[in-house]
Short mmCIF file of C-alpha atoms and ligand atoms in Angstrom, two decimals:
data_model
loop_
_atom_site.label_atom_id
_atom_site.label_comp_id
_atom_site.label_asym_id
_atom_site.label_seq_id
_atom_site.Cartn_x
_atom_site.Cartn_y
_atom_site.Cartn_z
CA UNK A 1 52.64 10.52 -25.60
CA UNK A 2 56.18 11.16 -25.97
CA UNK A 3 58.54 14.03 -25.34
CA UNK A 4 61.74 14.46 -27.30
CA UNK A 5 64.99 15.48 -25.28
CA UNK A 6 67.91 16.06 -27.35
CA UNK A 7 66.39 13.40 -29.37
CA UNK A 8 65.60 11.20 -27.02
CA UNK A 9 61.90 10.08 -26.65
CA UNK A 10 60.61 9.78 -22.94
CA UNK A 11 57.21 8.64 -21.68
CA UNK A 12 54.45 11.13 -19.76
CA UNK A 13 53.84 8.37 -17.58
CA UNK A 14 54.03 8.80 -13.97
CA UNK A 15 55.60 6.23 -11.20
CA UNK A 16 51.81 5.11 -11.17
CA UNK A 17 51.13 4.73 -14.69
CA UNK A 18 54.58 3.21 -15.24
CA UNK A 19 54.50 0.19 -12.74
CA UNK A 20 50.80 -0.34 -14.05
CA UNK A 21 52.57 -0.54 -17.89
CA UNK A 22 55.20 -2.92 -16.85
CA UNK A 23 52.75 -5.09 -14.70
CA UNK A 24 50.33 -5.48 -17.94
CA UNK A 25 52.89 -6.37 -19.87
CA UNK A 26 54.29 -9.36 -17.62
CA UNK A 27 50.54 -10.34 -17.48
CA UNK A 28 50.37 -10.14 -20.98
CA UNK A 29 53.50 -11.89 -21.38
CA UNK A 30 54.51 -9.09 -23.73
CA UNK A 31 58.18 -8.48 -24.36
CA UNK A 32 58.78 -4.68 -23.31
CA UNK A 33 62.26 -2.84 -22.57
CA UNK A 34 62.32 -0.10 -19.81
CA UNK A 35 65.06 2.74 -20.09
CA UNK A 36 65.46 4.97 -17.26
CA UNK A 37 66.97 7.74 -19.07
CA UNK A 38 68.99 10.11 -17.04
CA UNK A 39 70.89 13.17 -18.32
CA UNK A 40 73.88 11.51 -18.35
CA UNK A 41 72.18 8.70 -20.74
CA UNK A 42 70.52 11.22 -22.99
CA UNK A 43 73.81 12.92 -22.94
CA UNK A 44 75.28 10.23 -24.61
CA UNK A 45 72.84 9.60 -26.63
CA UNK A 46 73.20 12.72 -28.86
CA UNK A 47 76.81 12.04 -29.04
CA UNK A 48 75.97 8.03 -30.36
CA UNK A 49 73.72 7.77 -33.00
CA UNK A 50 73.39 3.77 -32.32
CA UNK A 51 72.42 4.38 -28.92
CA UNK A 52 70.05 7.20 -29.60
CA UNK A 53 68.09 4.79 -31.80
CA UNK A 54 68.29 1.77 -29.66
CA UNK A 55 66.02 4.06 -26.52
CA UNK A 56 63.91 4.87 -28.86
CA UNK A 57 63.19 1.71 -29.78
CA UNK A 58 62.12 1.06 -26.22
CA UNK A 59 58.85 0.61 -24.95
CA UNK A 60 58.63 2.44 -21.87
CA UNK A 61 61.64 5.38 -21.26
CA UNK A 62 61.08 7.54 -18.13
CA UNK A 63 62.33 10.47 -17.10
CA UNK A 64 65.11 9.09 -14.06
CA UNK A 65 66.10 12.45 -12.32
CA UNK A 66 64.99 16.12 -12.03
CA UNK A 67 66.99 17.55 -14.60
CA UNK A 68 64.79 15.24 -17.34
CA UNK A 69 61.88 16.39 -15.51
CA UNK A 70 63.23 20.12 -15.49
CA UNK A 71 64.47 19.79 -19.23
CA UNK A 72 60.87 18.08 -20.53
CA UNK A 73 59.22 21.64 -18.71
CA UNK A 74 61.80 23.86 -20.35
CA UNK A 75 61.10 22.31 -23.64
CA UNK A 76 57.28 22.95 -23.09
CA UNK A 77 55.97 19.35 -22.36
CA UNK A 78 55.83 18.97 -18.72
CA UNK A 79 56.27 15.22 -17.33
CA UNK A 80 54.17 14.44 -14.17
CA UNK A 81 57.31 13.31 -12.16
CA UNK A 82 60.74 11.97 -12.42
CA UNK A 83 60.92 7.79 -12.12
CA UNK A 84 64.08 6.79 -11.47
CA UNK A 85 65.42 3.30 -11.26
CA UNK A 86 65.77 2.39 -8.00
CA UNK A 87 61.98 3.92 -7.39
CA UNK A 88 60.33 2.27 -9.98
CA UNK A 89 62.00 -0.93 -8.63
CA UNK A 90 60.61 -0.44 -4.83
CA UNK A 91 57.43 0.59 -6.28
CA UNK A 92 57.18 -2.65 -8.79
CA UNK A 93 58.46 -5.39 -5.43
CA UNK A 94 55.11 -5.43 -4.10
CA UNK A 95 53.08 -6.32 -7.40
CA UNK A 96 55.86 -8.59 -7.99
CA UNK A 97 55.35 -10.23 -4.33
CA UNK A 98 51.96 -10.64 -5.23
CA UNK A 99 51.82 -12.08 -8.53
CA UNK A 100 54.92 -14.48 -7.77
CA UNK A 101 56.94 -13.24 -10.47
CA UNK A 102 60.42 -14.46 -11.51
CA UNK A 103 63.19 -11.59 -10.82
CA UNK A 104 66.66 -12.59 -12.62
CA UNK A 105 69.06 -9.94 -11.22
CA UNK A 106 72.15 -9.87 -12.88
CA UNK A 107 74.85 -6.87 -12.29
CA UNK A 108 76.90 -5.30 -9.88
CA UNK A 109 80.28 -6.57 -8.03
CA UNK A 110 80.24 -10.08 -6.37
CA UNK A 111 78.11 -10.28 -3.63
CA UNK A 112 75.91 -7.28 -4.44
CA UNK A 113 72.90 -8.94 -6.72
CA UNK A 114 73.14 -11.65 -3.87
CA UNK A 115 72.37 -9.52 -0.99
CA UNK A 116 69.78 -7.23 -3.19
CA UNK A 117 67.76 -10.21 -4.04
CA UNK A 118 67.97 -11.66 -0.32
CA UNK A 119 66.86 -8.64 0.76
CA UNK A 120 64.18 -7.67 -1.68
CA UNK A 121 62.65 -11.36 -1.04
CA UNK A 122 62.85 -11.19 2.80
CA UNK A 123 60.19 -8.12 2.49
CA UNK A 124 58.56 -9.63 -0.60
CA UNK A 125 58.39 -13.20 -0.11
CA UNK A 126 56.53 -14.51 -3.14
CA UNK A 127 59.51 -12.72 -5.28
CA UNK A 128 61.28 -15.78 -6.80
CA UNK A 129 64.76 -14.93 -7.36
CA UNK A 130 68.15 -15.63 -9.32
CA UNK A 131 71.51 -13.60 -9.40
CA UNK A 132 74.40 -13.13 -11.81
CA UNK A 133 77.29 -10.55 -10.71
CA UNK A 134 78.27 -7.70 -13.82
CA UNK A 135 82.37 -8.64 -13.64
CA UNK A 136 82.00 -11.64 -15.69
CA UNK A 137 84.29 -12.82 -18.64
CA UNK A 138 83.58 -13.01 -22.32
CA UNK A 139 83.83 -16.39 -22.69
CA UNK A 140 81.51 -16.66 -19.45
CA UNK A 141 78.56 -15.07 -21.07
CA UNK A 142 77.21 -18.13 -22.60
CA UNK A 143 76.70 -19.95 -19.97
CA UNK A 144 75.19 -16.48 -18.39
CA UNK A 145 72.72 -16.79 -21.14
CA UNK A 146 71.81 -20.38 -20.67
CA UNK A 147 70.93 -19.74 -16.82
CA UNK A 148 68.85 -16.83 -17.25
CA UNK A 149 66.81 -18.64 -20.48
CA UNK A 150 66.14 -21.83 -18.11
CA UNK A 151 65.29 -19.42 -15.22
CA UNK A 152 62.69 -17.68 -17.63
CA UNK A 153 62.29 -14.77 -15.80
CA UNK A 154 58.77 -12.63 -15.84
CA UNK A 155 61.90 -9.38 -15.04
CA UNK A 156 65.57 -9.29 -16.16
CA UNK A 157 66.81 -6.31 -13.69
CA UNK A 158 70.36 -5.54 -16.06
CA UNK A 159 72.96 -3.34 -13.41
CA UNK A 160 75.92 -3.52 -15.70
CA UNK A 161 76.19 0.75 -15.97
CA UNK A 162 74.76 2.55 -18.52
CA UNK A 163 75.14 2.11 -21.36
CA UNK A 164 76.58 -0.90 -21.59
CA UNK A 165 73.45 -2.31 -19.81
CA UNK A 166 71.31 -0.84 -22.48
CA UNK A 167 73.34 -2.71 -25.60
CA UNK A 168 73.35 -5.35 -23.41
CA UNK A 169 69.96 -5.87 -23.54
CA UNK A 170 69.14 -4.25 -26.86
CA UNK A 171 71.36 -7.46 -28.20
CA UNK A 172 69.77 -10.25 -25.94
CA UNK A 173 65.60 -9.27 -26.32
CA UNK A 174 64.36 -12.83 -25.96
CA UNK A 175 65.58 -13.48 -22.32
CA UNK A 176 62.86 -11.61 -20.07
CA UNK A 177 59.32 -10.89 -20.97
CA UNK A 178 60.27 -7.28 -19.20
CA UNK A 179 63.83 -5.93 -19.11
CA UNK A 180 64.74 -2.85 -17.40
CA UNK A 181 68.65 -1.36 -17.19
CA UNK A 182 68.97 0.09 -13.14
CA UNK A 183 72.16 1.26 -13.07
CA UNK A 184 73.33 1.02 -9.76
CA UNK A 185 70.18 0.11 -8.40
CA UNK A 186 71.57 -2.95 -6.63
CA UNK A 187 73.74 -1.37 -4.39
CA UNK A 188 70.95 0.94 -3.02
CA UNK A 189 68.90 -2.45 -2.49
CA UNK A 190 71.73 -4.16 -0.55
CA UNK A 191 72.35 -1.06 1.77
CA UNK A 192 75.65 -0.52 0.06
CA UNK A 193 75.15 3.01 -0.92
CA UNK A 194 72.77 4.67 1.42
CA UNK A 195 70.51 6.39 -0.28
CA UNK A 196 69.58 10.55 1.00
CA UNK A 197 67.51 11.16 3.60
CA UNK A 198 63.43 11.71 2.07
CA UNK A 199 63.76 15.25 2.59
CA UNK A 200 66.83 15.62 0.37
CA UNK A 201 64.83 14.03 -1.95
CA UNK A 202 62.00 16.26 -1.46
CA UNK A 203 63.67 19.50 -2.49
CA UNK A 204 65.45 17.81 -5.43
CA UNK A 205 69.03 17.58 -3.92
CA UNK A 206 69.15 14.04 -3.93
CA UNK A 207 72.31 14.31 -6.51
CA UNK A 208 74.25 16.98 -4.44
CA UNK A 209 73.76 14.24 -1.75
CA UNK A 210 75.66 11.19 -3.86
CA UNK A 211 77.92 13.76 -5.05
CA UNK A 212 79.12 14.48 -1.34
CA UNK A 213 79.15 10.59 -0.50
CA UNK A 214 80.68 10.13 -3.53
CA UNK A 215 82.94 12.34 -5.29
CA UNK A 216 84.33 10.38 -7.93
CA UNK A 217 80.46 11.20 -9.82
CA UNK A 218 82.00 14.41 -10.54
CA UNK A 219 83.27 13.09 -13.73
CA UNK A 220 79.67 12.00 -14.94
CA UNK A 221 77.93 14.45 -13.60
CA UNK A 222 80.55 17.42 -15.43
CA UNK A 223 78.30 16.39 -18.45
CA UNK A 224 74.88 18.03 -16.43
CA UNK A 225 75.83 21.78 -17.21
CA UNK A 226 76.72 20.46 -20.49
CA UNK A 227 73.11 18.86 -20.93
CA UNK A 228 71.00 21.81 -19.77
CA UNK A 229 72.71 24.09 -22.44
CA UNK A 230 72.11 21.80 -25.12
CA UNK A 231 67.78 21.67 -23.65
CA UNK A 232 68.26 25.14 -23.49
CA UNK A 233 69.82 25.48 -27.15
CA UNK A 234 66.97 23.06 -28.37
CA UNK A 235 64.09 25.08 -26.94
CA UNK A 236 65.52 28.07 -28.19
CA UNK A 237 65.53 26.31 -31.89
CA UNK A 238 61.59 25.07 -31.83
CA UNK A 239 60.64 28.20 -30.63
CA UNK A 240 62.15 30.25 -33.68
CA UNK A 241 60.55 27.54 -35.88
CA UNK A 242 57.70 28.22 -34.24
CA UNK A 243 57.78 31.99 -34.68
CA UNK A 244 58.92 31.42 -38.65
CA UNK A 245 55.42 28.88 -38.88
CA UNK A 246 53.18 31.29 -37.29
CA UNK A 247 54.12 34.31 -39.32
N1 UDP B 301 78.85 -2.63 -13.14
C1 UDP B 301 78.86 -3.99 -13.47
N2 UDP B 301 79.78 -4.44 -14.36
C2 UDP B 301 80.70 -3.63 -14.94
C3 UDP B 301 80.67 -2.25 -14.62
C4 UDP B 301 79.72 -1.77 -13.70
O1 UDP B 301 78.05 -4.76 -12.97
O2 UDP B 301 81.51 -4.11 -15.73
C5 UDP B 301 77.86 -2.14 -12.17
C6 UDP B 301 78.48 -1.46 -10.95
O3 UDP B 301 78.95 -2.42 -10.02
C7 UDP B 301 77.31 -0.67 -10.43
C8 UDP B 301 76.57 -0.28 -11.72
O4 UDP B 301 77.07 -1.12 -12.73
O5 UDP B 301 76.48 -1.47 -9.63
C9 UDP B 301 76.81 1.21 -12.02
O6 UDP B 301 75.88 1.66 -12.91
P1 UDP B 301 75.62 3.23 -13.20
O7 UDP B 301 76.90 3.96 -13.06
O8 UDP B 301 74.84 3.35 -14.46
O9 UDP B 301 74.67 3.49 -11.97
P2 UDP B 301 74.03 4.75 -11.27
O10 UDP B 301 75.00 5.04 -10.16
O11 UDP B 301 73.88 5.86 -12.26
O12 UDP B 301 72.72 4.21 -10.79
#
């Protein structure tokens, strides 16, 4: 069951229900693409037609932040929580510890997918891993390809920014059984950029946080006033279709 944000379909699943998905599907060995859709994405989405289509096209698109979660309420179709990148990552390391599975992480500056991995593996030792930095060169992408294809990973983690990452992968399907685009997700995972304390992240603030640590987000996250207005214009628009059907 889907709800549609400015056009943009996202899943009712919760964290739970979500890592279950993505583990069935690496069982499975089914191919399956994983957006996490922040505002910023859907944003952009309603401004790019090609981009809009390409998340919908994907098989599992969560709702990564509050204001998804607080726009999906608004619009009258609650979600059961938000599931965010870098969470649905932490909660997926365990299962993937388990089961052995082969993690390809490829994004982020020099250094970055290196330390993630070592990291992630250290507390997950079964994880078998394989990193490619994001600042790479046209003409280096072939070989890019090759390595991740012989790696055959079970999980292509893609940290190139959205939304590059997401016509990144929407143009290279076949590499991964399950690909997901996590943003920055590598530099929470090497300890680069701390994230905010639980508590922050308890009463929703966790964005006010990175936007103190990191003020150069004010640029992306100018487009958040613009996004609620738009939820708020679309509710407004199915409820007086609404109103017209029921009279
Ligand atoms: N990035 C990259 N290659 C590029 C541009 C960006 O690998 O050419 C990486 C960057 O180093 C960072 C991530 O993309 O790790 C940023 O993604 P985004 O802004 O979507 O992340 P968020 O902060 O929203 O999680």
């Amino acid at each position: 069951m889907r709800v549609e944000v400015l056009g943009v379909k996202i899943d009712k699943s919760s964290m739970r229900e979500s890592v279950e998905y993505i583990q069935r599907a690496i069982e499975r060995k089914e191919k399956t693409w994983v957006v996490t859709a922040n505002p910023e994405l859907i944003f952009a989405a309603g401004a790019d037609a090609r981009l809009k289509q390409l998340i919908n096209r994907a098989q599992l698109v969560t709702p990564d932040g509050i204001g998804v979660v607080w726009a999906a309420k608004r619009l009258g179709y609650p979600v059961p929580e938000r599931v965010t990148g870098i969470d649905l990552l932490e909660a997926l390391f365990p299962a993937a510890g388990e089961n052995k599975w082969r993690i390809f992480f490829l994004g982020s500056k020099p250094g970055v997918a290196d330390l993630a991995a070592k990291k992630v593996i250290e507390k997950h030792p079964g994880i078998i891993g394989e990193t490619q930095h994001g600042y790479f060169e046209p003409e280096e992408q072939a070989e890019i390809l090759e390595r991740i294809r012989k790696f055959q990973p079970d999980l292509l983690l893609v940290g190139l920014g959205a939304p590059r990452q997401e016509f990144w992968i929407a143009s290279h399907p076949d590499l991964a059984t399950v690909n997901i685009g996590v943003g920055g997700s590598f530099d929470a995972l090497a300890g680069l950029n701390k994230r905010a304390p639980r508590w922050i992240q308890g009463v929703h603030l966790e964005w006010l946080y990175r936007l103190i640590k990191q003020p150069q987000r004010i640029k992306r996250q100018i487009v958040l006033p613009k996004f609620a207005w738009r939820v708020i214009k679309q509710g407004k628009k199915e409820e007086q279709k609404h109103t017209r059907r029921s009279r």
